Amino acid sequence: MQKNIKKLYQQVLLDHNKNPRNFKLIENPTHVARGVNPLCGDEYQLYLRIEKDIVQEVGFKGEGCAISKSVSSMMTQAIIGQHVHHVIELKDQFITMLTEEISEHDAGHLLGHLTIFESVKDFPIRVKCATLIWRALEAAINQTSTNVSTE
Ligand code: ZN
């Protein structure tokens, strides 16, 4: 990993773990899901209020490691105010970035700062920490299952 990216990664992780954004319940959520990663002990509840296909409000609550919490925090910032189609594309890009062999050139052009988590790929056991909230997001939007477990 490039030195400056590594530094940014550490700063972001510390910052979002200590002060997670949108770490709250929201009123009248339209979509809710719970994500559990028993391997690490990460467990989050995700709340969304989607109106006219736009994420009007998002919040999450729960406990977990620094990776899962900081990814969740950054995800809420990335999806708020966005159209559901865009949100699903972000989700796909993030999960692809961590689970498939893709060239650096193709790595999630929509992801912005979220690409710093690409290094998590080098630690397969932590990939589930990083993708957990995105899986919960997928379930919440699809309303297929409100409980997601990585196991
Ligand atoms: Zn974890």
mmCIF file of C-alpha atoms and ligand atoms in Angstrom, residues 37 39-44 63-69 125-130 132, ligand 1:
data_model
loop_
_atom_site.group_PDB
_atom_site.id
_atom_site.type_symbol
_atom_site.label_atom_id
_atom_site.label_comp_id
_atom_site.label_asym_id
_atom_site.label_seq_id
_atom_site.Cartn_x
_atom_site.Cartn_y
_atom_site.Cartn_z
ATOM 1 C CA ASN A 37 -20.637 -11.278 11.710
ATOM 2 C CA LEU A 39 -16.520 -14.530 13.462
ATOM 3 C CA CYS A 40 -15.562 -11.112 14.747
ATOM 4 C CA GLY A 41 -18.536 -10.213 16.918
ATOM 5 C CA ASP A 42 -19.742 -7.361 14.715
ATOM 6 C CA GLU A 43 -23.438 -6.661 15.002
ATOM 7 C CA TYR A 44 -25.284 -3.685 13.568
ATOM 8 C CA GLU A 63 -21.074 -2.752 18.151
ATOM 9 C CA GLY A 64 -18.090 -4.136 16.355
ATOM 10 C CA CYS A 65 -14.461 -3.759 15.424
ATOM 11 C CA ALA A 66 -12.859 -0.604 14.037
ATOM 12 C CA ILE A 67 -13.097 -1.801 10.437
ATOM 13 C CA SER A 68 -16.788 -2.672 10.534
ATOM 14 C CA LYS A 69 -17.675 0.496 12.400
ATOM 15 C CA ILE A 125 -10.844 -12.740 7.730
ATOM 16 C CA ARG A 126 -11.535 -8.992 7.880
ATOM 17 C CA VAL A 127 -13.301 -8.836 4.531
ATOM 18 C CA LYS A 128 -16.513 -9.900 6.276
ATOM 19 C CA CYS A 129 -16.103 -7.024 8.719
ATOM 20 C CA ALA A 130 -15.841 -4.551 5.859
ATOM 21 C CA LEU A 132 -21.141 -6.611 6.619
HETATM 22 ZN ZN ZN B 1 -15.031 -7.062 12.639
#
